[in-house]
PDB file of C-alpha atoms in Angstrom:
ATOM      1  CA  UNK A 628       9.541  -7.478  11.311  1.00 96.00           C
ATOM      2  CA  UNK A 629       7.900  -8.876  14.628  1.00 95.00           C
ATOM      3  CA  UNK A 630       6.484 -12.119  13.172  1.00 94.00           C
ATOM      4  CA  UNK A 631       9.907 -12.447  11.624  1.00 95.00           C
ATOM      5  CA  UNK A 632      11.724 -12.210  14.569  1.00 95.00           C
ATOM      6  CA  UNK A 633       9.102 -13.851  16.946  1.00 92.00           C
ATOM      7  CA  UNK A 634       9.408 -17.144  14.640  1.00 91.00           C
ATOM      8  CA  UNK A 635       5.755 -16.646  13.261  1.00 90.00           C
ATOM      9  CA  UNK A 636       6.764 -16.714   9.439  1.00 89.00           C
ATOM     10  CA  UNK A 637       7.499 -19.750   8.077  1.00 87.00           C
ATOM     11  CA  UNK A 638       9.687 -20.207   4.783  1.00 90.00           C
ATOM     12  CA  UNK A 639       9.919 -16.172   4.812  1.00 94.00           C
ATOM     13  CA  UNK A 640      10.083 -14.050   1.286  1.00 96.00           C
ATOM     14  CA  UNK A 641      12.491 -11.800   1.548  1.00 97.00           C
ATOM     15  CA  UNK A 642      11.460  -8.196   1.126  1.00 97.00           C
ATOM     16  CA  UNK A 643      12.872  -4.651  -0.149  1.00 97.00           C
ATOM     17  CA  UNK A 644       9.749  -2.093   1.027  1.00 96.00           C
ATOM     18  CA  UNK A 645      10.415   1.293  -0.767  1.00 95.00           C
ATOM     19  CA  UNK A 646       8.263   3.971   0.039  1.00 92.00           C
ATOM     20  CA  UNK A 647       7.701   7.382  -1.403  1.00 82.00           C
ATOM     21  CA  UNK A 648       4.426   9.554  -2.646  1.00 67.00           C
ATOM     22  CA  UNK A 649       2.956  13.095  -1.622  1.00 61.00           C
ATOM     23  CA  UNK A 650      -0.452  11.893  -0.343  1.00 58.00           C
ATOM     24  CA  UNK A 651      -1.395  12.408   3.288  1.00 64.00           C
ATOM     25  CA  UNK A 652      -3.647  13.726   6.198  1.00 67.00           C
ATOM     26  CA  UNK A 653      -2.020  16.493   6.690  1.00 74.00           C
ATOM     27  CA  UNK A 654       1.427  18.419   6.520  1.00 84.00           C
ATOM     28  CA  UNK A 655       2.201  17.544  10.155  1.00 88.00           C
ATOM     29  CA  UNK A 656       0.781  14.181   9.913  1.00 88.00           C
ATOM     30  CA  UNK A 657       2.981  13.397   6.913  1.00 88.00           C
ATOM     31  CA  UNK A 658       6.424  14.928   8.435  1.00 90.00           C
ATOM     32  CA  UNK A 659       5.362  12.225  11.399  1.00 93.00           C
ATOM     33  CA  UNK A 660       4.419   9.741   8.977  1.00 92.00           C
ATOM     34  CA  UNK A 661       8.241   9.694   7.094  1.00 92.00           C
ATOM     35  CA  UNK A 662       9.869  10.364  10.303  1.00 94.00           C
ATOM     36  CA  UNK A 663       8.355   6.727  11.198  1.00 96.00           C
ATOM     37  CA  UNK A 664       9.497   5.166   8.604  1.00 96.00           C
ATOM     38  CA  UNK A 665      12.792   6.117   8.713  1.00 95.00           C
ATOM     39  CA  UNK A 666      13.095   5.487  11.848  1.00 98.00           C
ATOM     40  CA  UNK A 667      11.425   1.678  11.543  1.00 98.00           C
ATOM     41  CA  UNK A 668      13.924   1.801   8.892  1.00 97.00           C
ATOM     42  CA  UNK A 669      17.036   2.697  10.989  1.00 97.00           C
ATOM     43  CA  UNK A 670      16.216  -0.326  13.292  1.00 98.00           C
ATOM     44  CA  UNK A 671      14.894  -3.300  10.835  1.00 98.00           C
ATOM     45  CA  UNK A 672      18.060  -2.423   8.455  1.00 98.00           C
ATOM     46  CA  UNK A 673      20.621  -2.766  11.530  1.00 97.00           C
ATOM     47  CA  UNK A 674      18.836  -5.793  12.697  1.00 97.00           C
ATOM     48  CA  UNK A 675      21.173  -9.210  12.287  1.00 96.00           C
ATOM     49  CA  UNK A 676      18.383 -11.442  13.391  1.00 95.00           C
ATOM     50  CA  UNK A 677      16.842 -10.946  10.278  1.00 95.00           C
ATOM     51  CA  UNK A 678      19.670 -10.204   7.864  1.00 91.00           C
ATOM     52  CA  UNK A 679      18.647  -9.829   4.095  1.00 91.00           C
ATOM     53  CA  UNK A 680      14.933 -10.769   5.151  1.00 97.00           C
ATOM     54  CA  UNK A 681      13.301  -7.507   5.290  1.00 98.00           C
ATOM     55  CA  UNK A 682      14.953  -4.018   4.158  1.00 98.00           C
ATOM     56  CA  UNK A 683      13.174  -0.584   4.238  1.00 97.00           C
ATOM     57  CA  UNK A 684      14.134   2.289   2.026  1.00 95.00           C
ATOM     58  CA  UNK A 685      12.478   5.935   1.926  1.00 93.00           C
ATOM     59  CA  UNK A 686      14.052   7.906  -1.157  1.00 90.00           C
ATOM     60  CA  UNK A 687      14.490  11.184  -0.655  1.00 85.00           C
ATOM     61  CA  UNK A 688      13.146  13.608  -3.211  1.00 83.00           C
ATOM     62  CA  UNK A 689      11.387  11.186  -5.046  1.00 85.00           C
ATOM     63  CA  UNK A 690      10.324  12.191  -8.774  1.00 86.00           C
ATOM     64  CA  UNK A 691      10.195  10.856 -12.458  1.00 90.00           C
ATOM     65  CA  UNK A 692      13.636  10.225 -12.592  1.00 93.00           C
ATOM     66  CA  UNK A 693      13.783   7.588  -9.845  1.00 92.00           C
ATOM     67  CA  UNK A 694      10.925   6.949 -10.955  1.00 92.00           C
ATOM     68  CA  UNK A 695      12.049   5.773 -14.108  1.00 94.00           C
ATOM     69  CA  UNK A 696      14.367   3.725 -12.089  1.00 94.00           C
ATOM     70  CA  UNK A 697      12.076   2.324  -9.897  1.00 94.00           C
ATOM     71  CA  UNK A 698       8.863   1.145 -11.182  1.00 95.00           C
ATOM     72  CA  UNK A 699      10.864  -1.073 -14.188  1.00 96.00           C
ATOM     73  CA  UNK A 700      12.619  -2.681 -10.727  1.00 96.00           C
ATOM     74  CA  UNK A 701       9.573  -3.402  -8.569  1.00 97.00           C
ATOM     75  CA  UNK A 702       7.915  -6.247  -8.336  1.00 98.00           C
ATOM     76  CA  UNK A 703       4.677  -5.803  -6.876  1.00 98.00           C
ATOM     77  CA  UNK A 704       2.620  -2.474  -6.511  1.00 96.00           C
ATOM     78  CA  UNK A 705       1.242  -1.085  -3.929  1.00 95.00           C
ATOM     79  CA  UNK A 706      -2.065   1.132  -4.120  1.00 93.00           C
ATOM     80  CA  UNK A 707      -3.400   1.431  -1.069  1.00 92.00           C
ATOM     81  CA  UNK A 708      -5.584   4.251  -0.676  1.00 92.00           C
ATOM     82  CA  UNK A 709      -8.767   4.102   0.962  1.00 94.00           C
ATOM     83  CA  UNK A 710     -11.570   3.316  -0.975  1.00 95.00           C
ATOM     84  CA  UNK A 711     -13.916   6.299  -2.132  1.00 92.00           C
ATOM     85  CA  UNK A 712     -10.914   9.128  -2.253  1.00 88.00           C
ATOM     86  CA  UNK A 713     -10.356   8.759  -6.000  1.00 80.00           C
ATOM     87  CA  UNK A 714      -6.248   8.506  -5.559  1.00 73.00           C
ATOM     88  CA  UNK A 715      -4.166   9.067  -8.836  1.00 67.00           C
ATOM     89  CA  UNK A 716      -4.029   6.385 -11.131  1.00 74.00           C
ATOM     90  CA  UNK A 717      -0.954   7.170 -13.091  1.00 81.00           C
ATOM     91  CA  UNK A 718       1.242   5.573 -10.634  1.00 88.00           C
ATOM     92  CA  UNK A 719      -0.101   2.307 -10.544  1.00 92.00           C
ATOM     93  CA  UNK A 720      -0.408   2.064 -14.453  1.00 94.00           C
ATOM     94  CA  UNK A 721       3.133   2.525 -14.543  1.00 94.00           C
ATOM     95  CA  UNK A 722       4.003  -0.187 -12.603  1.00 96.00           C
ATOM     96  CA  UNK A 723       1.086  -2.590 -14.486  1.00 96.00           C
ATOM     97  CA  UNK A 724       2.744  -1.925 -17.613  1.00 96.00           C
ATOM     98  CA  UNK A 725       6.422  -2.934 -16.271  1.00 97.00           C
ATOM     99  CA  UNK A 726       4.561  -6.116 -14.795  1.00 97.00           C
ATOM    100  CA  UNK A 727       4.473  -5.400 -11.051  1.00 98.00           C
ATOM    101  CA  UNK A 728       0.976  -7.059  -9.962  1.00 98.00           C
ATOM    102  CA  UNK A 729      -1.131  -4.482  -7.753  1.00 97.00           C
ATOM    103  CA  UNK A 730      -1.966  -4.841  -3.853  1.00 97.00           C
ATOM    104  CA  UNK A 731      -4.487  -2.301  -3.845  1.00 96.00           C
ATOM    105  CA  UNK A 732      -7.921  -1.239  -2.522  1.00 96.00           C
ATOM    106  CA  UNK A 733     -10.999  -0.471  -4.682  1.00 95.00           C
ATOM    107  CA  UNK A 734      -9.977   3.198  -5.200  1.00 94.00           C
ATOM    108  CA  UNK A 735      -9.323   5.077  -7.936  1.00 90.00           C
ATOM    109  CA  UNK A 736      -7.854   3.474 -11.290  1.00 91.00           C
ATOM    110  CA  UNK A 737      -6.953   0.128  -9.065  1.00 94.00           C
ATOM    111  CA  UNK A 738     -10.589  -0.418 -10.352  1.00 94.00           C
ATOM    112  CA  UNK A 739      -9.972  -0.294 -14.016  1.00 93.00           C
ATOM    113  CA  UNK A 740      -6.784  -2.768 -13.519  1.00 95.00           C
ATOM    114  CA  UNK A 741      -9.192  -4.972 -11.583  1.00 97.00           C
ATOM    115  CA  UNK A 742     -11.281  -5.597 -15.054  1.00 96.00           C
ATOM    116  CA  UNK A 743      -8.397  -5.285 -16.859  1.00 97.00           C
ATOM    117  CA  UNK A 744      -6.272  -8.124 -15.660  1.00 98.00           C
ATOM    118  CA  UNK A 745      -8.712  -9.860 -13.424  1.00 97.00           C
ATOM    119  CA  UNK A 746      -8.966 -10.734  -9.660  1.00 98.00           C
ATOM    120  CA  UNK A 747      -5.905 -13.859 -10.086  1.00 98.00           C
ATOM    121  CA  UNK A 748      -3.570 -10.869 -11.096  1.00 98.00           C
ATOM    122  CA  UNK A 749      -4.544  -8.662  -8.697  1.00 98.00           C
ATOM    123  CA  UNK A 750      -4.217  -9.152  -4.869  1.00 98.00           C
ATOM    124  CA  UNK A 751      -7.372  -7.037  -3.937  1.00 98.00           C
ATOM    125  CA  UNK A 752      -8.266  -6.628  -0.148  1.00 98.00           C
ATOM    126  CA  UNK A 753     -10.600  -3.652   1.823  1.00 97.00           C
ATOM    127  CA  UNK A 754     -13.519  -1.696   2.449  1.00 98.00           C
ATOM    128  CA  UNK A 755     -15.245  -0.543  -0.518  1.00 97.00           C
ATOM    129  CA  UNK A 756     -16.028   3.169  -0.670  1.00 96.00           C
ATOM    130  CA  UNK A 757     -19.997   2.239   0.524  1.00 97.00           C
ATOM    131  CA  UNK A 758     -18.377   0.060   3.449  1.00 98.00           C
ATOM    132  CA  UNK A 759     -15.856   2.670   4.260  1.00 97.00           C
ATOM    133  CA  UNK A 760     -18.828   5.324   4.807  1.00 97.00           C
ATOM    134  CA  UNK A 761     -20.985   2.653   6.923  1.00 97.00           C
ATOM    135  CA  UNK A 762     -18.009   2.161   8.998  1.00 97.00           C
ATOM    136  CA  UNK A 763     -17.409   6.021   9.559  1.00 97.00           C
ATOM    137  CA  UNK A 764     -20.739   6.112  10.847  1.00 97.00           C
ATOM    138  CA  UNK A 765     -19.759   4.741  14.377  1.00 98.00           C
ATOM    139  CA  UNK A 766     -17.298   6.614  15.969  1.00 97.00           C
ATOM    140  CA  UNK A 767     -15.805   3.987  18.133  1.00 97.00           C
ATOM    141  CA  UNK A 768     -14.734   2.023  14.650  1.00 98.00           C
ATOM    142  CA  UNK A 769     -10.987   2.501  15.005  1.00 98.00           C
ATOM    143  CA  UNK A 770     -10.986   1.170  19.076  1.00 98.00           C
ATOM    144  CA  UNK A 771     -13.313  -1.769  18.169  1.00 98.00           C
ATOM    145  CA  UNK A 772     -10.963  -2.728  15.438  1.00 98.00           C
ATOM    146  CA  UNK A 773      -8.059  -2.899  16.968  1.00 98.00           C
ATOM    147  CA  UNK A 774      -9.078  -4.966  19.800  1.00 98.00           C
ATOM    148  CA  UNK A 775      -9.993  -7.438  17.214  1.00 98.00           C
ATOM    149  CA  UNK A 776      -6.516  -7.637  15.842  1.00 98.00           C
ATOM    150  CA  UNK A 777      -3.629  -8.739  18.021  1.00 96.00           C
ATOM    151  CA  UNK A 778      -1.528  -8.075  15.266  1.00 96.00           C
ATOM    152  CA  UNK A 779      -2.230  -4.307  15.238  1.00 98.00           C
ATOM    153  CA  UNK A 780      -2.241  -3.933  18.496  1.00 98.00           C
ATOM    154  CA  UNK A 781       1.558  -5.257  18.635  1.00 96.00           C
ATOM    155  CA  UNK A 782       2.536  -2.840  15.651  1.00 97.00           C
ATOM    156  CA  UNK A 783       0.931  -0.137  18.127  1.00 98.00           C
ATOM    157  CA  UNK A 784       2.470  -0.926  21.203  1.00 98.00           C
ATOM    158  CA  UNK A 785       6.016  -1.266  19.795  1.00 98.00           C
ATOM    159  CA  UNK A 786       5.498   2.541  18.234  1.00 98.00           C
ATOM    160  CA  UNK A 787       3.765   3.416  21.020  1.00 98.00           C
ATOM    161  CA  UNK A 788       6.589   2.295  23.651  1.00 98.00           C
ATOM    162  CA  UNK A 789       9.233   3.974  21.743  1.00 98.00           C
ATOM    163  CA  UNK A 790      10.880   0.880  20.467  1.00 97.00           C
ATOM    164  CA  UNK A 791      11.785   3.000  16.926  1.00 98.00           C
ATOM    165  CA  UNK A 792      12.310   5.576  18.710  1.00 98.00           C
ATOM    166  CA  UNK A 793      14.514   5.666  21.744  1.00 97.00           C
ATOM    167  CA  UNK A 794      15.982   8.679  21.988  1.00 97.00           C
ATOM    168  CA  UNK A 795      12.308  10.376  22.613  1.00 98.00           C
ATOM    169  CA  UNK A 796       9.330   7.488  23.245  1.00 97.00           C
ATOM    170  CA  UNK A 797       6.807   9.734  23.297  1.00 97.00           C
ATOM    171  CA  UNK A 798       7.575  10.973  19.417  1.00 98.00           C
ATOM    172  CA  UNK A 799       3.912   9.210  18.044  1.00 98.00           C
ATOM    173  CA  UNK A 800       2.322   9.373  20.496  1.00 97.00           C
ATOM    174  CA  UNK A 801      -0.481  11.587  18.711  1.00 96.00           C
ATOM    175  CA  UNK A 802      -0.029   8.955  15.730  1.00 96.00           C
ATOM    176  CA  UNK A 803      -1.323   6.306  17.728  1.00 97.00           C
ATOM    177  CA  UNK A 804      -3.317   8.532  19.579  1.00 97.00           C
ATOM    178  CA  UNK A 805      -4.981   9.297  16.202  1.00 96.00           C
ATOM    179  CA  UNK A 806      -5.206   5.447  15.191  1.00 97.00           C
ATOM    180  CA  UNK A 807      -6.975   4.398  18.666  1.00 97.00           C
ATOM    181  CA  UNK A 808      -9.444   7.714  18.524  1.00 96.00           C
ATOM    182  CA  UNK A 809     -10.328   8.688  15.072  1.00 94.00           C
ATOM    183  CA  UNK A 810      -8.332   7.093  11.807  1.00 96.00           C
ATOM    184  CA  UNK A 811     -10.406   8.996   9.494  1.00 94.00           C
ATOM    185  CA  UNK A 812      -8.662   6.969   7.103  1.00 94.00           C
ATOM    186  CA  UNK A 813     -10.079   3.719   8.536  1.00 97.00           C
ATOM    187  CA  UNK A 814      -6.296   1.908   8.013  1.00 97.00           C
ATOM    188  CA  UNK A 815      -7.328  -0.074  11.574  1.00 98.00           C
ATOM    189  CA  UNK A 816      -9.927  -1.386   9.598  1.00 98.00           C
ATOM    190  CA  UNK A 817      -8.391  -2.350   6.562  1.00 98.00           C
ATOM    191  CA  UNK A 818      -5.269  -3.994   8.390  1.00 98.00           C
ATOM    192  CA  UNK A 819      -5.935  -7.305   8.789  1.00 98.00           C
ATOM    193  CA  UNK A 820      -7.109  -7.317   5.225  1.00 98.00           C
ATOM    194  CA  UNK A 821      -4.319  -5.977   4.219  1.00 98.00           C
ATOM    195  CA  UNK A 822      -2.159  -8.512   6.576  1.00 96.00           C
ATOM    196  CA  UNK A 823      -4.037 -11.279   4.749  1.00 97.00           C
ATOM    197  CA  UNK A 824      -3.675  -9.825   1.040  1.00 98.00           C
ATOM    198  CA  UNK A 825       0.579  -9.783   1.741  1.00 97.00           C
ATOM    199  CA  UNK A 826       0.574 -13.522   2.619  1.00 96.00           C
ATOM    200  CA  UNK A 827      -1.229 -14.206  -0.861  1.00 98.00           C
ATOM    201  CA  UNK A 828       1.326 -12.755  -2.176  1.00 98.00           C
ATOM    202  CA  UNK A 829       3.903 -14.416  -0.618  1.00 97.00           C
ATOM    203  CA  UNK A 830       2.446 -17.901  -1.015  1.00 97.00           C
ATOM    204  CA  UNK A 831       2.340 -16.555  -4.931  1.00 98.00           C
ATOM    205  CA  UNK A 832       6.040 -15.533  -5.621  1.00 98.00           C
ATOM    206  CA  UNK A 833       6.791 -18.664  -4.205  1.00 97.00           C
ATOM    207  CA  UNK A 834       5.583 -20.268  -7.338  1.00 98.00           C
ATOM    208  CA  UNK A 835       7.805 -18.158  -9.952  1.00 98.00           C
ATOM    209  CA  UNK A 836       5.875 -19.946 -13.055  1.00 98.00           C
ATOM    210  CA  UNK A 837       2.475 -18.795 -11.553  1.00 98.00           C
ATOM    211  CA  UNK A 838       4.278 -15.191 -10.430  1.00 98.00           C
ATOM    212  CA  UNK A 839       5.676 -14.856 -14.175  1.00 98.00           C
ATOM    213  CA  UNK A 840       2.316 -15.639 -15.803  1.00 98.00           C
ATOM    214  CA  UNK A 841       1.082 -12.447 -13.281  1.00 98.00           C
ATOM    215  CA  UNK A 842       3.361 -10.059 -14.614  1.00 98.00           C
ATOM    216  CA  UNK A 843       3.354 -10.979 -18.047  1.00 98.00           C
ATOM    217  CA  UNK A 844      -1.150 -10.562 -17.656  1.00 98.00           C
ATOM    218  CA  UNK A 845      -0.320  -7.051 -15.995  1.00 98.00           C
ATOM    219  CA  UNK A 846       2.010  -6.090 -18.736  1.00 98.00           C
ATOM    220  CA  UNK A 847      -0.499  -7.400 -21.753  1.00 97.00           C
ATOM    221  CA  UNK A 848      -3.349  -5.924 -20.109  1.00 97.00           C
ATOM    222  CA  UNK A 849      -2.260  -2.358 -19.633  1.00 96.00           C
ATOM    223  CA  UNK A 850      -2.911  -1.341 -23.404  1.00 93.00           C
ATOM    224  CA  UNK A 851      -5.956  -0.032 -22.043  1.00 92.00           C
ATOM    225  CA  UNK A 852      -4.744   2.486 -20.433  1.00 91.00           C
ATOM    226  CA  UNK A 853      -3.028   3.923 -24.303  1.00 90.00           C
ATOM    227  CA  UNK A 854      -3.469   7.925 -24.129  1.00 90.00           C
ATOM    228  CA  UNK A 855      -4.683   6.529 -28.203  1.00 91.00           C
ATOM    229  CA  UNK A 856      -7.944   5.086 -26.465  1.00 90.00           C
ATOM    230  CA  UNK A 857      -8.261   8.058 -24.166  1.00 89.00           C
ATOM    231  CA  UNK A 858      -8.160  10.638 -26.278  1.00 93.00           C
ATOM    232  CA  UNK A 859     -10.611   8.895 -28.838  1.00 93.00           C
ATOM    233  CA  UNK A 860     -12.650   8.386 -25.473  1.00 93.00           C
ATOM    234  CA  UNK A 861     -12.470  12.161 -25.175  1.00 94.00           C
ATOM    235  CA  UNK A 862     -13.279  12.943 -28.607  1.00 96.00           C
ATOM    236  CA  UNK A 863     -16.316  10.235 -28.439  1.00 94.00           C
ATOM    237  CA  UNK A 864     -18.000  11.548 -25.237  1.00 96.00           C
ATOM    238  CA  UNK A 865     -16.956  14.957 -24.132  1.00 96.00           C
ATOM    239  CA  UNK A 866     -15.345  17.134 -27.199  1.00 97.00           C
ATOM    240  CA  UNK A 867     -18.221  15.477 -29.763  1.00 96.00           C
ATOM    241  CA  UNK A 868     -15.363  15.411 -32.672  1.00 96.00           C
ATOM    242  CA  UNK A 869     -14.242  13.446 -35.375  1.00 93.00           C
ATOM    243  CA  UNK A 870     -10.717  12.515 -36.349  1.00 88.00           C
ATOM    244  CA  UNK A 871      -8.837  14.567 -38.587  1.00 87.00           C
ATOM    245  CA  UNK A 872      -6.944  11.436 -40.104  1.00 82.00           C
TER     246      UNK A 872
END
């Protein structure tokens, strides 16, 4: 929303973010996590200066029926997790098998889709989970990587002066407060990564032949993931049985 407005995006891709999922640091941390968003949402979706460019949407309750509704209608996925914690891969094989490309870390099942569809279907930026416990091991990693990113440190500062928020400026505080001293979850790390990873994808829905060869490798690719190969996987190497049939 700030490069947008600021001029800095050139021949912009318009962009629906939806948002939803359980994970997070904590039960507080979470409540201030949505509250964010909504409220990022309440000023990006009222703002005329860039229209239809960028829209945010948080669905409340969010479950398999949405779901259903959802995943068929997105076209990209993002898996996002830090590297190392293992997050759920049912999610994102849902959206590989409707033909949403991922934007993911090295985590979890984002590393079977990775050798699945290969790294041209797969916009792939972060720590990996042996870089992400390197970079835990100095305790000033979260400061030292946000002075190296002028782009973070404007996403900060607009939180941090209230700017979604102007009813109470102080409300994330201890968000950003968290970012600057600890971010357990290195994100300040993986930001400008992340940044970078987005623009690929721009620059590659730009070119719908190139986008629509993506999707169609995502959807081909995800017979992998068939509970048939799972379960003879299962029967193979941990229930030492043969099939009945």
């Amino acid at each position: 929303w700030h490069a947008l407005r600021s001029g800095a995006v050139k021949n912009p891709v318009p962009r629906l973010r939806i948002f939803g999922g359980k994970a997070a640091p904590g039960y507080a941390a979470a409540k201030d996590i949505i509250r964010l968003i909504n409220d990022v949402g309440a000023v990006v979706n009222n703002d005329p200066q860039t229209g239809d460019l960028l829209k945010i949407v948080y669905p409340p309750n969010y479950n398999v029926s949405m779901a259903e509704r959802v995943i068929p209608a997105a076209d990209l996925s993002e898996q996002i997790s830090t590297a190392g914690k293992e997050a759920s891969g049912t999610g994102n094989m849902k959206f590989m098998m409707n033909g949403a490309p991922t934007i993911g870390t090295l985590d979890g099942a984002n590393v079977e889709i990775l050798s699945e569809v290969g790294h041209e279907n797969f916009f792939l930026f972060g720590l990996t989970a042996e870089e992400v416990t390197k970079r835990r091991e100095d305790p000033d990693h979260a400061r030292k990587a946000i002075e190296a990113s002028q782009p973070l440190q404007d996403v900060l500062m607009m939180i941090a002066e209230g700017r979604f928020s102007p009813d109470q400026p102080d409300r994330y505080h201890g968000l950003v407060h968290a970012m600057w001293h600890s971010d357990y979850f290195l994100v300040t790390s993986d930001f400008d990564a992340y940044h970078a990873a987005q623009g690929r994808v721009d620059a590659a829905y730009r070119d719908p032949d190139l986008w629509a060869r993506m999707a169609a490798m995502n959807t081909a690719r995800s017979g992998f993931f068939s509970s048939d190969r799972t379960i003879r996987g299962y029967m193979k190497d941990v229930w030492d049985v043969t099939p009945a049939l």
